[in-house]
Each structure stands twice: as structure tokens, then as C-alpha cells.
């Protein structure tokens, strides 16, 4: 029996030692931010391969393992993940195969990628998988990968840095100034090629890198935080008593408040996640805290840490009024953040870098009087918040109860599925992934005396019945196995409804579902504790002759 090549490669080379979170199922502290979208860019959430799960990609959206992007013809996109930026050219089909604190693995079946690695240390690993081979980036630098057709040609160009090419028995280094071409499928042919001159996509990518090196905000935030350079163009810095350096947004309306100009999305494993509308609206809503200082909002990043930990939204949820409304307010400096998803002690300490003690009660929240609230149907559907804000009276503010998480079951469109069609908004169509023609390249045989050029044949993977070919990306050669597939959202949605609506499933619950078992109850304690409604008291039987009430 012939084993799949990707499986054999995975046996030969183990995954990076920290590809699995260190604290028993903790979510990753590093994510990818969609920072640029030019033209039509489509998004498909992890675990969902149906045509109905394609949606228009949204700026400032958080992506993680298993998510898929497609940049249409004449489109471009950019992902920021810590000290690495990945840029997609036209007709590029990309899947984030694995993303942890120190391992980034992307899989591309067509198109063009530019990767800029600003720093590669602490055991970090970056891998690009293609239909003809895997590329391992070993040093900081600038790289380009082109896939013209799944079974015809893949090229890698190293402008600066060092990469290793893995194609069956071939393991070869490619240094700055060199380029390599892989073509064919059985066998795969490896050849050196002369690097082509920069094109428009290269120049655009280089222009995107320039502001990062000169960013003023980097000294206050750190260069591992996605989108720090956006703060330079949208605000100003000042050092104030008690809070240290703070940043003031200068391009906001008079009644603006944090976590009000955007929408809520459901992104596993975190659950409810804030997606801001402003181009700069990523860093201040997933790191640091907000404070109302001298009649305006200021963002306090706190101390710069080497490995910042991403949070889906640094807010406190409250129950407002008698139901039908969901409210929240931003955390203030040094106030503890209590994750509403599975986590361990190490994660809690990382996501609260400026909190020496994380109390569970008696916290004086400075921003509690400034609650934002919307109707539940707006919240659960992931609709824009700003146009539907509900005025909260002083009486309701006084009675507002802090809750551990919104007990609101997300609708499919909040979880990244295509929004349903309406008279004023057509439904989102899945992208038509068109193969690109093979470019004309002049190559010379690759001389590698230590390993043969011919490699094992790739397995032919059959797509599931009923799924169009454009929905299933072609097989790729990988050195490390991808992250386990996420459960489809309908399965997670049903399990949450049966256990605790609005609370993400824990690793044990997800594992039970994969094994065909019921999810079972949540085991993690909540802070504040989950409020259980008391059972209604039994009514006393009416006495004979009593009047009905």
C-alpha cells in the first residue's frame, strides 16, 4: 500500500515542538489580521467547505488555523501575523494550515505570495506548502512564491534571507538572490532559474514595508503586534500621570466610544470577537486598555512585552434591562480580563501582562458608566453596532449585572458564513478559482549531488461527492502536518445550544463531537460565576371559592 507523500514527510520531520499550545488546549496568543483588501477577496472559515460558507473578507478580521482566503483576478490582500507579513496577489488561493505562537504554516494552491519576515528567532518556524514542494523560511528576509498551475510549475525567489526546499528526497537551500523552479507532478523536476525583475506586485509589497521601519508607535506597542503602524496616521501619543504613554485617536466623531464602530463576530476558539471598522481599529481593541481622560478616550497599551497575547475583545459584558438587549464596556488600565473561553493559568497571565493579581470580585471598573448596548438580534447576527445603539438609562446602568459572557447564540452569518440575500443585498457567491497559465521561464538543471531530483509520486486525492472542484483546494506537499480540522459551524452551533448558548465549546467537548458522542457539559469555571436562574416556585392551589387573579 502506498502511503500519501504528505504523511511520509510528516513522519520524517516532526512538527515544531511548540506547535501544540503549552497550556493544554489554550488558544494561540498569535493570530493573523486581515490588514489590506483591494478588489474582491473571499473568506471561508475553518472547518466549513460548503459553497454557502464563502463570505466577503472584512478588514481587521482575525484569522487563525484552517481559515481560507481567495484573492480574485486583479485583487490583493495582506495578512499580518506577528513578525511576518503575507501578501496575496491576483488569483491566489491561500489556507492558513497552522498558526501558533511560534509556527506559521500556509498552503497555497494557486497565485502569488510575498512574505516579509522581519524577525525569526526563539525557535520560530515558517512553512509555505505548494503542489510541487514545501518551502521553509529559515531567516528574516523577503520571499516570493508563485504557483501557476497545481500540476505544472511552482517558483520561489529569495530576495534576501535563506529558505530550504523540500520536494520528496530533495532538501536544498536557496539563498538571497537565487530562484528555484519546481515543475511536473510525476516526477517533479527541480531547476534553478534567473530571478525576474520586480513587477507591480513586488513594488507594492516593498512600499507596504517602508512605514513599518520608521513607525513611532512601535516603541510604545512593540513590533509583534499586528497593525501598530496604523496608529501613526490616525492619532497622537502623550505621556500622562498614572497611565504612562497613551494614544488619542484624532479621526473620530464627537460621540465616538471604543467598541462601538464595528460589529461582533463569532470566531473559534474565542467565541465573540470584536471587528472594528476603522483602518487603525485592530491594536487598540485586542491589546491594552481604554481610559476616559480629560473628556476624551485614550488607549493605554501598557508595558511592551516580547510575546504579546491576543484577546478577542478586552471588554466586560453586562446584562441590561429586562432582556432583549446586550451591553458591554471597555476595560480600564490594570483591570483584569477574564476570558470567556477555555484557558489555563499561563494563558491568563499572558493576556493580563499588567495585572499582578487577577481578582474575581470587588473590581472598580472605571468605564462601567459608559456602556454600549444593542438589541440582541443585532448582536447575534453580527450586524453593525453603531446605527443600532440603545440608550441606557441611569437606572438600568445601576442595575446592570456583570456577566461572564453574552448568552446569545450566534447566527451563521456572525460566524463567517455568507449572509442571506435580501432585497437590498444580494447573496455572496463563492469565488471561481481559475488556474493561471504557466509563465515563460528559462531554467537550468538543478545540480544536487546529495539527493536525486526525481521524487515520489503525489497521491491523487478525491474530493467529497457533490462538492465542486473549486471548493476543494488541490493537494499540496507539506513537511509538517496541518492543524486538526475545525468542526463545521452547524455542529458547534447545535452543541452550544444544548449546553450553554454563547459560550465556546471546550477542547473536551469538541473531541467528544469528533468521536460521535454528545458534547457534554462545560467543565471550566466562569468568572464571574455563571448566573443560574432559580426554578419557579410552584403555585399554591387555589382555595375553593377564590377569585381568579
Short mmCIF file of C-alpha atoms in Angstrom, two decimals:
data_model
loop_
_atom_site.label_atom_id
_atom_site.label_comp_id
_atom_site.label_asym_id
_atom_site.label_seq_id
_atom_site.Cartn_x
_atom_site.Cartn_y
_atom_site.Cartn_z
CA UNK A 1 0.00 0.00 0.00
CA UNK A 2 1.38 3.40 -1.00
CA UNK A 3 1.16 5.98 1.76
CA UNK A 4 0.43 9.65 0.94
CA UNK A 5 3.55 11.74 0.49
CA UNK A 6 2.45 14.39 3.00
CA UNK A 7 2.05 11.61 5.58
CA UNK A 8 5.53 10.23 4.86
CA UNK A 9 7.08 13.67 5.10
CA UNK A 10 5.34 14.27 8.39
CA UNK A 11 6.89 11.04 9.73
CA UNK A 12 10.34 12.03 8.54
CA UNK A 13 10.26 15.52 10.03
CA UNK A 14 8.30 16.10 13.26
CA UNK A 15 6.32 19.27 13.74
CA UNK A 16 7.92 22.12 15.69
CA UNK A 17 7.93 21.21 19.39
CA UNK A 18 5.61 24.06 20.37
CA UNK A 19 3.09 23.67 17.56
CA UNK A 20 0.69 22.49 20.27
CA UNK A 21 -0.16 25.17 22.86
CA UNK A 22 1.76 24.60 26.05
CA UNK A 23 -1.14 25.03 28.46
CA UNK A 24 -3.36 22.10 27.47
CA UNK A 25 -5.66 23.43 24.79
CA UNK A 26 -5.10 27.16 25.29
CA UNK A 27 -5.91 29.30 22.26
CA UNK A 28 -2.90 30.73 20.43
CA UNK A 29 -1.53 34.06 21.57
CA UNK A 30 -0.67 34.95 17.94
CA UNK A 31 -3.22 35.42 15.17
CA UNK A 32 -3.36 36.86 11.66
CA UNK A 33 -5.03 40.19 10.90
CA UNK A 34 -6.54 40.95 7.50
CA UNK A 35 -4.94 44.38 7.04
CA UNK A 36 -5.45 45.05 3.30
CA UNK A 37 -8.20 44.11 0.88
CA UNK A 38 -8.07 45.51 -2.66
CA UNK A 39 -10.58 44.15 -5.13
CA UNK A 40 -12.73 41.13 -4.41
CA UNK A 41 -11.29 38.96 -1.62
CA UNK A 42 -13.33 36.00 -0.36
CA UNK A 43 -13.11 34.26 3.01
CA UNK A 44 -14.07 30.75 4.11
CA UNK A 45 -13.94 29.94 7.85
CA UNK A 46 -12.09 26.95 9.19
CA UNK A 47 -13.99 23.68 9.12
CA UNK A 48 -16.55 24.76 6.53
CA UNK A 49 -16.08 23.71 2.90
CA UNK A 50 -19.58 24.27 1.53
CA UNK A 51 -20.19 26.89 -1.13
CA UNK A 52 -22.56 28.66 1.29
CA UNK A 53 -19.72 29.32 3.76
CA UNK A 54 -17.87 31.76 1.47
CA UNK A 55 -18.18 35.39 2.50
CA UNK A 56 -16.64 38.72 1.57
CA UNK A 57 -13.44 39.22 3.56
CA UNK A 58 -13.62 42.01 6.14
CA UNK A 59 -10.78 44.30 7.17
CA UNK A 60 -9.46 43.80 10.71
CA UNK A 61 -10.90 40.29 10.79
CA UNK A 62 -8.95 37.79 12.90
CA UNK A 63 -7.82 34.65 11.06
CA UNK A 64 -6.31 31.50 12.51
CA UNK A 65 -5.62 27.84 11.67
CA UNK A 66 -7.82 26.44 8.91
CA UNK A 67 -9.13 29.74 7.53
CA UNK A 68 -9.01 30.20 3.74
CA UNK A 69 -8.71 33.32 1.58
CA UNK A 70 -9.07 33.79 -2.15
CA UNK A 71 -7.95 36.99 -3.90
CA UNK A 72 -9.81 37.24 -7.20
CA UNK A 73 -8.39 38.39 -10.53
CA UNK A 74 -6.82 41.87 -10.13
CA UNK A 75 -7.24 41.68 -6.32
CA UNK A 76 -4.71 41.89 -3.48
CA UNK A 77 -4.77 41.14 0.22
CA UNK A 78 -2.43 41.32 3.20
CA UNK A 79 -2.17 39.31 6.41
CA UNK A 80 -0.13 40.39 9.44
CA UNK A 81 0.98 37.69 11.87
CA UNK A 82 3.48 38.89 14.43
CA UNK A 83 6.86 39.49 12.81
CA UNK A 84 5.70 38.21 9.42
CA UNK A 85 3.53 39.76 6.70
CA UNK A 86 1.93 37.61 3.97
CA UNK A 87 0.64 39.38 0.86
CA UNK A 88 -1.60 37.74 -1.74
CA UNK A 89 -1.51 38.67 -5.40
CA UNK A 90 -4.20 38.13 -8.05
CA UNK A 91 -5.92 34.71 -8.30
CA UNK A 92 -4.31 33.46 -5.10
CA UNK A 93 -5.88 30.65 -3.07
CA UNK A 94 -4.39 30.51 0.44
CA UNK A 95 -5.17 28.43 3.52
CA UNK A 96 -3.65 29.04 6.94
CA UNK A 97 -2.74 25.43 7.67
CA UNK A 98 -1.35 26.10 11.14
CA UNK A 99 -0.80 29.21 13.25
CA UNK A 100 0.59 29.05 16.78
CA UNK A 101 2.81 31.28 18.85
CA UNK A 102 5.94 30.10 17.05
CA UNK A 103 4.80 28.25 13.91
CA UNK A 104 3.17 29.71 10.79
CA UNK A 105 2.25 27.28 8.01
CA UNK A 106 0.36 28.43 4.93
CA UNK A 107 -0.82 26.35 2.00
CA UNK A 108 -1.26 27.86 -1.47
CA UNK A 109 -2.73 26.06 -4.46
CA UNK A 110 -2.53 28.93 -6.95
CA UNK A 111 -1.40 32.52 -7.31
CA UNK A 112 1.41 34.64 -5.89
CA UNK A 113 2.64 35.24 -2.35
CA UNK A 114 5.08 37.79 -0.99
CA UNK A 115 6.34 37.08 2.51
CA UNK A 116 8.34 39.59 4.51
CA UNK A 117 9.86 38.17 7.69
CA UNK A 118 11.06 40.94 9.97
CA UNK A 119 12.44 38.70 12.71
CA UNK A 120 12.81 34.94 13.06
CA UNK A 121 14.02 33.88 16.47
CA UNK A 122 13.05 31.95 19.60
CA UNK A 123 12.59 28.76 17.60
CA UNK A 124 10.04 30.30 15.22
CA UNK A 125 9.25 28.38 12.03
CA UNK A 126 7.54 29.45 8.80
CA UNK A 127 6.48 26.99 6.11
CA UNK A 128 4.85 27.52 2.70
CA UNK A 129 3.26 24.42 1.16
CA UNK A 130 2.61 24.20 -2.60
CA UNK A 131 1.54 21.44 -5.03
CA UNK A 132 5.19 20.88 -6.01
CA UNK A 133 7.05 21.20 -2.72
CA UNK A 134 7.33 22.82 0.70
CA UNK A 135 9.44 25.90 1.41
CA UNK A 136 10.86 26.50 4.89
CA UNK A 137 11.93 30.09 5.62
CA UNK A 138 15.00 29.99 7.84
CA UNK A 139 15.97 33.66 8.18
CA UNK A 140 14.42 37.09 8.22
CA UNK A 141 14.11 38.39 4.68
CA UNK A 142 11.87 38.86 1.65
CA UNK A 143 10.46 35.93 -0.33
CA UNK A 144 8.16 35.36 -3.29
CA UNK A 145 6.32 32.15 -4.22
CA UNK A 146 4.35 31.66 -7.46
CA UNK A 147 2.10 28.72 -8.32
CA UNK A 148 0.97 28.94 -11.94
CA UNK A 149 -0.98 25.68 -12.07
CA UNK A 150 -1.28 22.89 -9.48
CA UNK A 151 0.44 20.29 -11.64
CA UNK A 152 2.76 22.41 -13.74
CA UNK A 153 5.06 24.91 -12.01
CA UNK A 154 5.99 26.49 -8.69
CA UNK A 155 8.77 29.03 -8.29
CA UNK A 156 10.42 30.53 -5.22
CA UNK A 157 12.54 33.67 -5.28
CA UNK A 158 14.63 34.71 -2.30
CA UNK A 159 15.35 38.43 -2.45
CA UNK A 160 17.02 38.27 0.95
CA UNK A 161 17.21 35.60 3.63
CA UNK A 162 17.50 31.83 3.44
CA UNK A 163 14.97 29.13 2.53
CA UNK A 164 15.01 25.35 2.26
CA UNK A 165 13.10 23.47 -0.43
CA UNK A 166 11.60 20.11 0.45
CA UNK A 167 10.37 18.03 -2.51
CA UNK A 168 10.45 14.31 -1.79
CA UNK A 169 14.10 13.32 -1.40
CA UNK A 170 15.30 16.81 -2.32
CA UNK A 171 16.29 19.13 0.51
CA UNK A 172 18.10 22.15 -0.86
CA UNK A 173 18.94 25.62 0.44
CA UNK A 174 18.08 28.74 -1.57
CA UNK A 175 19.94 31.91 -0.59
CA UNK A 176 19.35 35.59 -1.21
CA UNK A 177 19.49 36.47 -4.91
CA UNK A 178 18.63 32.92 -6.05
CA UNK A 179 15.46 31.47 -7.53
CA UNK A 180 14.22 27.93 -7.98
CA UNK A 181 11.54 26.31 -10.17
CA UNK A 182 9.66 23.07 -9.50
CA UNK A 183 7.51 21.62 -12.28
CA UNK A 184 5.61 18.49 -13.17
CA UNK A 185 3.95 16.03 -10.86
CA UNK A 186 5.35 12.56 -11.51
CA UNK A 187 8.24 13.12 -11.42
CA UNK A 188 8.73 16.64 -10.11
CA UNK A 189 11.59 18.43 -11.84
CA UNK A 190 13.74 20.91 -9.91
CA UNK A 191 15.73 23.59 -11.73
CA UNK A 192 17.47 26.86 -11.00
CA UNK A 193 16.29 30.00 -12.77
CA UNK A 194 17.34 33.58 -13.20
CA UNK A 195 15.36 35.90 -10.91
CA UNK A 196 12.93 38.11 -12.78
CA UNK A 197 12.95 41.90 -12.34
CA UNK A 198 10.44 43.32 -9.81
CA UNK A 199 6.87 43.78 -11.05
CA UNK A 200 3.99 45.92 -9.75
CA UNK A 201 3.18 43.41 -7.01
CA UNK A 202 6.79 43.45 -5.76
CA UNK A 203 6.88 47.24 -5.73
CA UNK A 204 3.54 47.41 -3.90
CA UNK A 205 4.81 44.99 -1.28
CA UNK A 206 8.03 46.94 -0.78
CA UNK A 207 6.02 50.13 -0.38
CA UNK A 208 3.92 48.49 2.33
CA UNK A 209 7.08 47.55 4.26
CA UNK A 210 8.61 51.04 4.32
CA UNK A 211 6.37 52.68 7.00
CA UNK A 212 6.96 49.82 9.43
CA UNK A 213 10.66 50.55 9.93
CA UNK A 214 10.03 54.23 10.75
CA UNK A 215 6.92 53.77 12.91
CA UNK A 216 6.76 55.93 16.04
CA UNK A 217 4.12 53.70 17.62
CA UNK A 218 6.44 50.67 17.58
CA UNK A 219 8.35 52.00 20.60
CA UNK A 220 5.13 52.08 22.66
CA UNK A 221 3.49 48.92 21.35
CA UNK A 222 6.18 46.57 20.08
CA UNK A 223 6.70 45.15 16.60
CA UNK A 224 4.99 41.83 17.29
CA UNK A 225 1.55 43.46 17.43
CA UNK A 226 -0.35 43.47 14.10
CA UNK A 227 -1.22 46.94 12.81
CA UNK A 228 0.90 49.13 15.08
CA UNK A 229 1.91 51.40 12.20
CA UNK A 230 -1.74 52.33 11.56
CA UNK A 231 -1.70 54.32 14.82
CA UNK A 232 0.87 56.78 13.40
CA UNK A 233 -1.58 58.03 10.78
CA UNK A 234 -4.71 58.19 12.95
CA UNK A 235 -3.70 59.68 16.30
CA UNK A 236 -1.04 61.06 18.61
CA UNK A 237 0.89 59.91 21.67
CA UNK A 238 1.19 61.57 25.06
CA UNK A 239 2.55 60.52 28.45
CA UNK A 240 0.10 61.10 31.30
CA UNK A 241 0.26 60.50 35.06
CA UNK A 242 -0.78 57.05 36.36
CA UNK A 243 -1.12 55.51 32.89
CA UNK A 244 2.15 56.31 31.13
CA UNK A 245 2.09 56.56 27.29
CA UNK A 246 -1.44 56.82 25.88
CA UNK A 247 -2.70 57.21 22.33
CA UNK A 248 -5.54 59.53 21.30
CA UNK A 249 -7.48 58.82 18.10
CA UNK A 250 -7.92 62.07 16.15
CA UNK A 251 -10.23 60.90 13.36
CA UNK A 252 -13.37 60.01 15.28
CA UNK A 253 -16.79 61.62 15.72
CA UNK A 254 -17.73 63.61 18.81
CA UNK A 255 -19.84 60.82 20.36
CA UNK A 256 -17.39 58.07 19.46
CA UNK A 257 -16.56 55.38 22.04
CA UNK A 258 -14.40 52.23 21.94
CA UNK A 259 -16.15 49.07 20.73
CA UNK A 260 -18.97 50.99 19.08
CA UNK A 261 -17.96 51.46 15.41
CA UNK A 262 -17.86 47.87 14.20
CA UNK A 263 -19.57 44.54 14.79
CA UNK A 264 -19.31 41.31 16.78
CA UNK A 265 -18.23 38.10 15.05
CA UNK A 266 -18.05 34.53 16.26
CA UNK A 267 -14.51 33.18 15.76
CA UNK A 268 -13.43 29.91 17.32
CA UNK A 269 -11.87 29.11 19.72
CA UNK A 270 -12.54 32.53 21.31
CA UNK A 271 -16.20 32.95 20.50
CA UNK A 272 -17.48 36.53 20.46
CA UNK A 273 -14.81 38.73 18.86
CA UNK A 274 -14.83 42.45 18.07
CA UNK A 275 -14.19 43.58 14.46
CA UNK A 276 -13.67 47.33 14.21
CA UNK A 277 -14.45 49.43 11.14
CA UNK A 278 -11.54 51.89 11.40
CA UNK A 279 -8.35 51.09 9.44
CA UNK A 280 -6.43 51.54 12.72
CA UNK A 281 -9.01 49.58 14.69
CA UNK A 282 -7.10 46.40 15.48
CA UNK A 283 -4.35 47.01 18.03
CA UNK A 284 -6.43 49.12 20.49
CA UNK A 285 -9.23 46.53 20.64
CA UNK A 286 -7.22 43.34 21.12
CA UNK A 287 -4.34 44.60 23.29
CA UNK A 288 -4.06 47.15 26.09
CA UNK A 289 -6.89 49.08 27.78
CA UNK A 290 -9.00 52.24 27.33
CA UNK A 291 -9.49 55.17 29.72
CA UNK A 292 -11.65 58.30 29.54
CA UNK A 293 -9.09 61.03 30.24
CA UNK A 294 -9.81 64.77 30.14
CA UNK A 295 -13.13 64.33 28.34
CA UNK A 296 -11.84 62.07 25.58
CA UNK A 297 -10.95 58.46 25.11
CA UNK A 298 -7.31 57.38 25.28
CA UNK A 299 -5.80 53.96 24.67
CA UNK A 300 -3.18 52.78 27.17
CA UNK A 301 -1.05 49.96 25.71
CA UNK A 302 0.69 49.10 28.99
CA UNK A 303 4.22 47.82 29.07
CA UNK A 304 5.81 46.40 25.95
CA UNK A 305 6.14 42.61 26.14
CA UNK A 306 8.20 40.37 23.92
CA UNK A 307 5.35 37.98 23.16
CA UNK A 308 2.02 39.90 23.28
CA UNK A 309 -1.07 37.75 23.72
CA UNK A 310 -4.10 38.39 21.53
CA UNK A 311 -7.55 38.80 23.10
CA UNK A 312 -10.82 38.77 21.10
CA UNK A 313 -12.18 41.87 22.90
CA UNK A 314 -10.98 43.48 26.13
CA UNK A 315 -14.43 44.27 27.44
CA UNK A 316 -16.80 43.44 30.28
CA UNK A 317 -20.25 42.18 29.27
CA UNK A 318 -23.31 43.30 31.20
CA UNK A 319 -26.95 42.33 31.27
CA UNK A 320 -29.00 45.47 30.69
CA UNK A 321 -32.67 45.97 31.45
CA UNK A 322 -35.14 43.10 31.37
CA UNK A 323 -33.75 41.27 28.37
CA UNK A 324 -33.65 41.79 24.64
CA UNK A 325 -30.51 43.96 24.91
CA UNK A 326 -26.81 43.09 25.17
CA UNK A 327 -24.34 45.56 26.69
CA UNK A 328 -20.59 45.91 27.25
CA UNK A 329 -17.93 48.45 28.23
CA UNK A 330 -14.13 48.58 27.71
CA UNK A 331 -11.70 47.50 30.38
CA UNK A 332 -9.60 50.21 32.03
CA UNK A 333 -5.85 50.15 32.78
CA UNK A 334 -4.72 47.33 35.05
CA UNK A 335 -8.24 45.88 35.26
CA UNK A 336 -8.34 42.08 34.93
CA UNK A 337 -9.56 40.43 31.76
CA UNK A 338 -11.50 37.22 32.37
CA UNK A 339 -11.58 35.11 29.17
CA UNK A 340 -14.96 33.52 28.44
CA UNK A 341 -13.35 30.60 26.58
CA UNK A 342 -11.16 27.68 27.64
CA UNK A 343 -7.79 28.74 29.05
CA UNK A 344 -5.24 27.86 31.71
CA UNK A 345 -3.25 29.85 34.25
CA UNK A 346 -0.33 30.52 31.89
CA UNK A 347 -2.66 31.99 29.27
CA UNK A 348 -4.43 34.13 31.87
CA UNK A 349 -1.11 35.61 32.97
CA UNK A 350 -0.02 36.30 29.39
CA UNK A 351 -3.24 38.03 28.42
CA UNK A 352 -3.07 40.17 31.60
CA UNK A 353 0.57 41.38 31.46
CA UNK A 354 -0.04 44.45 33.65
CA UNK A 355 -2.23 42.77 36.25
CA UNK A 356 -0.18 41.32 39.10
CA UNK A 357 -3.21 39.88 40.83
CA UNK A 358 -6.32 38.83 38.93
CA UNK A 359 -9.22 39.19 41.38
CA UNK A 360 -12.65 37.88 40.57
CA UNK A 361 -14.76 40.25 42.62
CA UNK A 362 -14.80 43.78 44.00
CA UNK A 363 -13.18 45.32 40.91
CA UNK A 364 -13.87 49.03 40.48
CA UNK A 365 -14.33 49.31 36.72
CA UNK A 366 -13.63 52.93 35.72
CA UNK A 367 -15.54 52.63 32.43
CA UNK A 368 -18.66 50.98 33.82
CA UNK A 369 -20.83 54.13 33.44
CA UNK A 370 -20.10 54.16 29.68
CA UNK A 371 -21.99 51.10 28.46
CA UNK A 372 -22.74 50.41 24.80
CA UNK A 373 -25.83 48.29 24.20
CA UNK A 374 -27.68 46.94 21.15
CA UNK A 375 -30.72 44.72 20.57
CA UNK A 376 -29.96 41.01 20.78
CA UNK A 377 -30.84 40.40 17.13
CA UNK A 378 -28.14 42.89 16.06
CA UNK A 379 -25.57 41.25 18.32
CA UNK A 380 -26.24 37.63 17.37
CA UNK A 381 -26.32 38.35 13.63
CA UNK A 382 -23.01 40.24 13.62
CA UNK A 383 -24.65 43.40 12.28
CA UNK A 384 -23.02 46.87 12.58
CA UNK A 385 -23.39 48.23 16.10
CA UNK A 386 -23.16 52.00 15.62
CA UNK A 387 -26.52 52.52 13.91
CA UNK A 388 -28.49 50.48 16.47
CA UNK A 389 -27.09 51.61 19.83
CA UNK A 390 -29.73 51.58 22.57
CA UNK A 391 -29.74 54.39 25.12
CA UNK A 392 -29.13 53.01 28.61
CA UNK A 393 -30.75 54.98 31.43
CA UNK A 394 -29.05 55.70 34.74
CA UNK A 395 -31.44 53.32 36.45
CA UNK A 396 -30.53 50.47 34.12
CA UNK A 397 -26.82 51.27 34.49
CA UNK A 398 -27.15 50.98 38.25
CA UNK A 399 -28.93 47.64 37.94
CA UNK A 400 -26.74 46.27 35.14
CA UNK A 401 -25.28 42.91 36.14
CA UNK A 402 -21.80 41.88 35.03
CA UNK A 403 -21.93 38.52 33.27
CA UNK A 404 -19.21 36.09 32.25
CA UNK A 405 -20.21 36.02 28.57
CA UNK A 406 -23.14 37.01 26.35
CA UNK A 407 -25.72 34.23 26.49
CA UNK A 408 -26.51 34.85 22.86
CA UNK A 409 -26.39 32.06 20.30
CA UNK A 410 -24.56 33.26 17.13
CA UNK A 411 -26.26 33.05 13.77
CA UNK A 412 -24.28 31.54 10.84
CA UNK A 413 -23.52 34.95 9.31
CA UNK A 414 -21.83 36.04 12.56
CA UNK A 415 -19.54 33.01 12.25
CA UNK A 416 -18.26 33.92 8.78
CA UNK A 417 -20.88 32.17 6.65
CA UNK A 418 -22.30 34.07 3.70
CA UNK A 419 -25.05 36.44 4.73
CA UNK A 420 -28.51 35.57 3.36
CA UNK A 421 -29.76 37.51 0.38
CA UNK A 422 -32.20 40.34 0.93
CA UNK A 423 -33.96 42.81 -1.39
CA UNK A 424 -31.23 45.38 -0.82
CA UNK A 425 -28.29 42.99 -0.57
CA UNK A 426 -27.61 40.02 -2.89
CA UNK A 427 -26.17 36.84 -1.51
CA UNK A 428 -22.41 36.29 -1.65
CA UNK A 429 -21.32 33.98 -4.45
CA UNK A 430 -18.38 31.61 -3.96
CA UNK A 431 -15.24 32.53 -5.86
CA UNK A 432 -14.50 30.87 -9.17
CA UNK A 433 -10.91 29.71 -8.79
CA UNK A 434 -9.39 29.88 -12.26
CA UNK A 435 -5.98 28.27 -12.98
CA UNK A 436 -3.28 30.66 -14.11
CA UNK A 437 -1.18 29.92 -17.22
CA UNK A 438 2.37 28.80 -16.72
CA UNK A 439 4.79 31.71 -17.16
CA UNK A 440 7.68 31.51 -19.58
CA UNK A 441 10.79 30.77 -17.55
CA UNK A 442 14.30 29.88 -18.57
CA UNK A 443 15.76 27.24 -16.30
CA UNK A 444 18.89 25.18 -15.97
CA UNK A 445 19.03 21.73 -14.35
CA UNK A 446 19.41 21.92 -10.59
CA UNK A 447 22.63 20.19 -9.60
CA UNK A 448 22.17 18.47 -6.28
CA UNK A 449 24.64 15.59 -5.93
CA UNK A 450 23.41 14.69 -2.46
CA UNK A 451 19.81 13.88 -3.44
CA UNK A 452 18.05 12.66 -6.60
CA UNK A 453 15.83 15.08 -8.49
CA UNK A 454 13.04 12.58 -9.08
CA UNK A 455 10.74 12.24 -6.06
CA UNK A 456 7.86 10.00 -5.09
CA UNK A 457 4.64 10.50 -6.98
CA UNK A 458 1.98 12.57 -5.25
CA UNK A 459 -1.28 10.86 -4.28
CA UNK A 460 -4.43 11.82 -6.16
CA UNK A 461 -6.97 12.97 -3.58
CA UNK A 462 -10.63 12.52 -4.42
CA UNK A 463 -12.92 15.40 -3.48
CA UNK A 464 -16.05 14.64 -1.48
CA UNK A 465 -19.08 13.79 -3.63
CA UNK A 466 -21.23 16.77 -4.51
CA UNK A 467 -18.55 19.38 -3.78
CA UNK A 468 -17.48 21.46 -6.81
CA UNK A 469 -13.79 21.29 -7.67
CA UNK A 470 -13.32 25.00 -6.99
CA UNK A 471 -14.35 24.46 -3.34
CA UNK A 472 -11.65 21.86 -2.56
CA UNK A 473 -8.05 23.10 -2.84
CA UNK A 474 -5.69 20.71 -4.63
CA UNK A 475 -3.31 18.58 -2.54
CA UNK A 476 -0.03 20.12 -1.51
CA UNK A 477 3.30 18.77 -0.32
CA UNK A 478 3.87 19.60 3.36
CA UNK A 479 6.79 18.91 5.62
CA UNK A 480 4.73 19.28 8.80
CA UNK A 481 1.12 18.15 9.26
CA UNK A 482 -1.53 20.90 9.37
CA UNK A 483 -3.60 21.65 12.44
CA UNK A 484 -6.59 19.35 13.01
CA UNK A 485 -9.67 20.42 11.07
CA UNK A 486 -12.19 22.54 12.92
CA UNK A 487 -15.67 21.16 13.38
CA UNK A 488 -18.21 22.67 10.97
CA UNK A 489 -20.11 25.55 12.49
CA UNK A 490 -23.56 23.87 12.33
CA UNK A 491 -22.27 21.05 14.56
CA UNK A 492 -20.76 23.52 17.04
CA UNK A 493 -23.87 25.69 16.97
CA UNK A 494 -26.14 22.77 17.83
CA UNK A 495 -23.89 21.61 20.68
CA UNK A 496 -23.69 25.11 22.17
CA UNK A 497 -27.45 25.45 22.08
CA UNK A 498 -27.73 22.24 24.09
CA UNK A 499 -25.07 23.20 26.65
CA UNK A 500 -24.64 26.96 27.14
CA UNK A 501 -25.61 29.35 24.32
CA UNK A 502 -22.95 31.94 23.58
CA UNK A 503 -20.14 30.04 25.31
CA UNK A 504 -17.47 28.43 23.09
CA UNK A 505 -17.02 24.69 23.31
CA UNK A 506 -14.09 23.41 25.34
CA UNK A 507 -11.47 21.06 23.85
CA UNK A 508 -13.02 18.03 25.54
CA UNK A 509 -16.45 18.90 24.16
CA UNK A 510 -15.08 19.29 20.63
CA UNK A 511 -13.27 15.98 20.93
CA UNK A 512 -16.49 14.28 22.04
CA UNK A 513 -18.27 15.60 18.95
CA UNK A 514 -15.50 14.30 16.68
CA UNK A 515 -15.98 10.86 18.20
CA UNK A 516 -19.72 10.96 17.60
CA UNK A 517 -20.57 11.50 21.27
CA UNK A 518 -22.64 14.24 22.88
CA UNK A 519 -20.57 17.32 23.73
CA UNK A 520 -21.33 17.06 27.42
CA UNK A 521 -21.36 19.91 29.94
CA UNK A 522 -18.77 22.66 30.33
CA UNK A 523 -16.14 21.94 32.96
CA UNK A 524 -14.27 25.22 33.23
CA UNK A 525 -15.34 27.61 36.00
CA UNK A 526 -16.53 31.05 34.95
CA UNK A 527 -15.62 34.44 36.37
CA UNK A 528 -17.93 35.94 37.35
CA UNK A 529 -19.76 32.74 38.14
CA UNK A 530 -22.49 31.68 35.78
CA UNK A 531 -25.79 33.09 36.96
CA UNK A 532 -28.33 30.30 37.17
CA UNK A 533 -31.94 31.35 37.14
CA UNK A 534 -33.81 29.92 40.13
CA UNK A 535 -36.54 27.46 39.35
CA UNK A 536 -40.00 29.00 39.51
CA UNK A 537 -41.85 28.39 42.73
CA UNK A 538 -44.80 26.02 42.45
CA UNK A 539 -48.08 27.82 42.54
CA UNK A 540 -50.29 27.20 45.53
CA UNK A 541 -53.55 25.52 44.70
CA UNK A 542 -56.42 27.96 44.72
CA UNK A 543 -58.78 27.65 47.64
CA UNK A 544 -62.41 26.86 46.92
CA UNK A 545 -64.34 29.95 46.03
CA UNK A 546 -61.26 32.13 45.47
CA UNK A 547 -61.50 34.65 42.70
CA UNK A 548 -59.07 34.16 39.77
CA UNK A 549 -56.23 36.69 39.60
#
